[in-house]
CSV table of C-alpha atoms in Angstrom, one decimal:
chain,number,residue,atom,x,y,z
X,1,MET,CA,-24.3,47.9,183.3
X,2,PRO,CA,-22.6,45.4,186.3
X,3,VAL,CA,-21.5,48.8,188.2
X,4,LEU,CA,-24.9,50.3,187.8
X,5,SER,CA,-27.3,47.2,188.5
X,6,LEU,CA,-25.3,47.9,191.8
X,7,LEU,CA,-27.6,50.7,193.1
X,8,ASN,CA,-30.1,50.5,195.4
X,9,HIS,CA,-33.7,51.1,194.8
X,10,HIS,CA,-36.1,54.2,195.4
X,11,CYS,CA,-39.7,55.5,194.1
X,12,ASP,CA,-38.0,58.9,194.4
X,13,PRO,CA,-34.4,58.4,193.5
X,14,ASN,CA,-31.7,61.0,193.3
X,15,VAL,CA,-30.1,60.0,189.9
X,16,VAL,CA,-31.3,59.2,186.3
X,17,ARG,CA,-29.3,57.5,183.8
X,18,HIS,CA,-28.5,58.5,180.5
X,19,ASN,CA,-26.8,57.8,177.4
X,20,TYR,CA,-23.6,60.2,176.4
X,21,ASN,CA,-21.6,58.3,173.2
X,22,GLY,CA,-22.1,54.9,173.9
X,23,THR,CA,-21.9,55.6,177.9
X,24,ILE,CA,-24.2,54.8,180.7
X,25,VAL,CA,-24.1,58.7,183.0
X,26,LEU,CA,-25.2,58.7,186.2
X,27,THR,CA,-26.6,62.7,186.1
X,28,ALA,CA,-28.0,63.4,189.9
X,29,ILE,CA,-31.8,64.9,190.3
X,30,GLN,CA,-31.7,65.8,193.9
X,31,PRO,CA,-28.9,67.3,195.7
X,32,ILE,CA,-26.7,64.3,197.5
X,33,PHE,CA,-24.7,64.9,200.1
X,34,LYS,CA,-20.9,64.0,200.2
X,35,ASP,CA,-20.9,59.7,201.0
X,36,SER,CA,-25.2,59.4,200.5
X,37,GLN,CA,-26.1,56.8,198.9
X,38,LEU,CA,-27.2,56.9,195.3
X,39,PHE,CA,-30.7,55.5,194.9
X,40,ASP,CA,-32.0,54.3,191.2
X,41,ASN,CA,-35.1,53.4,190.5
X,42,TYR,CA,-36.2,50.5,189.3
X,43,GLY,CA,-39.3,51.3,187.3
X,44,LEU,CA,-42.1,52.8,188.9
X,45,LEU,CA,-42.0,56.1,190.6
X,46,TYR,CA,-44.1,57.5,193.2
X,47,ALA,CA,-45.4,59.6,191.5
X,48,THR,CA,-46.7,57.9,188.4
X,49,HIS,CA,-48.1,55.2,190.1
X,50,PRO,CA,-49.6,54.0,193.7
X,51,LYS,CA,-48.0,52.1,196.2
X,52,GLU,CA,-49.8,49.4,196.0
X,53,SER,CA,-49.1,48.7,192.5
X,54,ARG,CA,-45.0,49.5,193.0
X,55,LEU,CA,-44.6,47.1,196.2
X,56,GLN,CA,-46.4,44.3,194.3
X,57,ILE,CA,-44.3,45.3,190.8
X,58,LEU,CA,-41.2,45.1,192.9
X,59,LYS,CA,-41.7,42.0,194.9
X,60,ASN,CA,-42.5,40.0,192.0
X,61,GLN,CA,-39.3,41.2,189.8
X,62,TYR,CA,-37.1,41.5,191.9
X,63,CYS,CA,-38.4,39.7,195.0
X,64,PHE,CA,-38.0,42.5,197.9
X,65,SER,CA,-40.5,45.2,199.7
X,66,CYS,CA,-39.7,48.9,198.9
X,67,GLU,CA,-39.1,50.6,202.4
X,68,CYS,CA,-38.4,54.3,200.9
X,69,SER,CA,-39.7,57.3,202.5
X,70,SER,CA,-42.7,58.0,199.1
X,71,CYS,CA,-43.4,54.5,199.6
X,72,GLU,CA,-43.1,54.6,203.3
X,73,ASP,CA,-45.8,57.7,203.7
X,74,ASN,CA,-47.7,56.6,200.7
X,75,TRP,CA,-46.8,60.1,198.5
X,76,PRO,CA,-50.1,60.7,196.8
X,77,LEU,CA,-49.5,60.6,193.2
X,78,TYR,CA,-48.7,63.6,191.1
X,79,ASP,CA,-52.1,64.4,189.8
X,80,VAL,CA,-53.1,65.4,193.7
X,81,LEU,CA,-49.9,67.0,193.5
X,82,ALA,CA,-50.2,69.2,191.2
X,83,ASP,CA,-54.3,70.1,191.9
X,84,GLN,CA,-52.5,71.7,195.6
X,85,PRO,CA,-52.8,75.2,195.8
X,86,PRO,CA,-49.1,77.3,196.6
X,87,SER,CA,-50.9,78.2,200.3
X,88,GLU,CA,-50.2,74.3,201.3
X,89,CYS,CA,-46.6,74.2,200.6
X,90,LYS,CA,-45.1,73.7,203.6
X,91,ILE,CA,-41.9,75.6,204.3
X,92,PHE,CA,-39.9,74.2,207.2
X,93,THR,CA,-37.3,77.2,207.2
X,94,ASP,CA,-37.7,81.0,207.1
X,95,ILE,CA,-36.8,82.0,203.4
X,96,SER,CA,-37.5,84.6,201.6
X,97,LEU,CA,-41.9,83.8,200.5
X,98,ASP,CA,-41.1,86.9,197.5
X,99,LEU,CA,-37.7,84.4,196.9
X,100,LEU,CA,-39.5,81.6,196.3
X,101,GLN,CA,-42.4,83.3,194.3
X,102,LYS,CA,-39.9,84.6,192.1
X,103,SER,CA,-37.9,81.1,191.4
X,104,SER,CA,-40.8,79.4,190.9
X,105,ILE,CA,-42.5,81.9,188.2
X,106,ARG,CA,-39.4,81.6,186.6
X,107,LEU,CA,-39.4,77.4,186.8
X,108,TYR,CA,-43.0,78.1,185.0
X,109,GLN,CA,-41.8,80.6,182.7
X,110,ILE,CA,-39.2,78.2,181.5
X,111,ILE,CA,-41.2,74.7,181.4
X,112,ASP,CA,-44.3,76.9,178.9
X,113,LYS,CA,-40.7,77.2,176.6
X,114,ILE,CA,-39.9,74.3,176.4
X,115,LYS,CA,-43.2,72.8,175.7
X,116,SER,CA,-43.7,75.2,173.0
X,117,ASN,CA,-40.3,74.3,171.4
X,118,GLU,CA,-39.4,78.3,171.5
X,119,CYS,CA,-36.1,75.7,173.0
X,120,ASP,CA,-34.0,72.8,173.6
X,121,GLY,CA,-33.9,74.3,177.8
X,122,LEU,CA,-30.0,73.2,178.1
X,123,GLN,CA,-29.7,77.3,178.6
X,124,TYR,CA,-31.9,76.9,181.8
X,125,ILE,CA,-30.2,73.8,183.1
X,126,GLN,CA,-28.1,76.4,185.4
X,127,PHE,CA,-31.0,77.8,186.7
X,128,LEU,CA,-33.3,74.6,187.0
X,129,TYR,CA,-31.1,72.7,189.2
X,130,THR,CA,-30.7,75.9,191.7
X,131,HIS,CA,-34.3,75.8,192.0
X,132,LEU,CA,-33.9,72.3,192.8
X,133,LYS,CA,-31.6,73.0,195.7
X,134,LEU,CA,-34.0,75.8,197.1
X,135,LEU,CA,-37.3,73.7,196.8
X,136,HIS,CA,-35.0,70.7,198.2
X,137,TYR,CA,-33.8,72.6,201.3
X,138,ASN,CA,-37.0,75.2,201.8
X,139,ILE,CA,-39.9,72.9,201.5
X,140,ARG,CA,-41.7,69.8,202.8
X,141,ARG,CA,-41.6,66.5,200.3
X,142,PRO,CA,-43.9,65.8,198.4
X,143,TRP,CA,-45.0,69.4,196.4
X,144,GLY,CA,-46.0,69.1,192.9
X,145,GLU,CA,-43.2,71.6,192.1
X,146,TYR,CA,-40.8,69.9,192.7
X,147,CYS,CA,-41.7,66.9,190.3
X,148,ASP,CA,-42.0,69.5,188.2
X,149,CYS,CA,-38.7,70.7,188.1
X,150,GLN,CA,-36.7,67.2,188.0
X,151,GLU,CA,-39.0,66.8,185.0
X,152,THR,CA,-38.0,69.3,183.4
X,153,ILE,CA,-34.6,68.6,184.2
X,154,LYS,CA,-34.6,65.1,183.1
X,155,GLU,CA,-36.4,66.1,180.0
X,156,ILE,CA,-33.9,68.0,178.7
X,157,LEU,CA,-30.9,65.8,180.1
X,158,TYR,CA,-32.8,63.3,177.3
X,159,SER,CA,-33.1,65.2,174.9
X,160,THR,CA,-29.7,66.2,174.4
X,161,ALA,CA,-28.2,62.7,174.8
X,162,ASN,CA,-27.3,60.7,172.4
X,163,LYS,CA,-29.7,60.6,168.9
X,164,PHE,CA,-28.7,57.7,166.9
X,165,ILE,CA,-29.5,57.7,162.8
X,166,ILE,CA,-29.9,55.0,161.6
X,167,GLU,CA,-29.5,54.8,157.9
X,168,ASP,CA,-32.2,53.6,154.7
X,169,TYR,CA,-30.0,50.6,153.0
């Protein structure tokens, strides 16, 4: 934990922590360029808490004012992002819309399977990272689908991490 506590905060972190066999592991939840900084989150994500709440808690608990991109640009909460129609997606490359749509449909099929407990999702983790990368390099954030893909990856990672069983005495 001492080394991990050196990571800087971001309201849209690029890593998440997990416990595997008693070892804390960082897992990427965004593409990370070589020599780029790893960012953790100190408790409040942009998609779940308004900027004012995040800033106040960070100031009170950690004595700093967050200047991450999601704070600087005042990204909206997930409930606003989730209601955005696909036509509002801002694509900044010449990616095929058909490719993007097919990948998006597959994402939501996987999410539905996981929600209905048809699977634990582990067999889809490679696709989820591929789709996340596709979104990361082609669409302007914030975007609800990006959040959905990240949260699905995190859910799979959490659900497949260590499970501690406390025996009855």
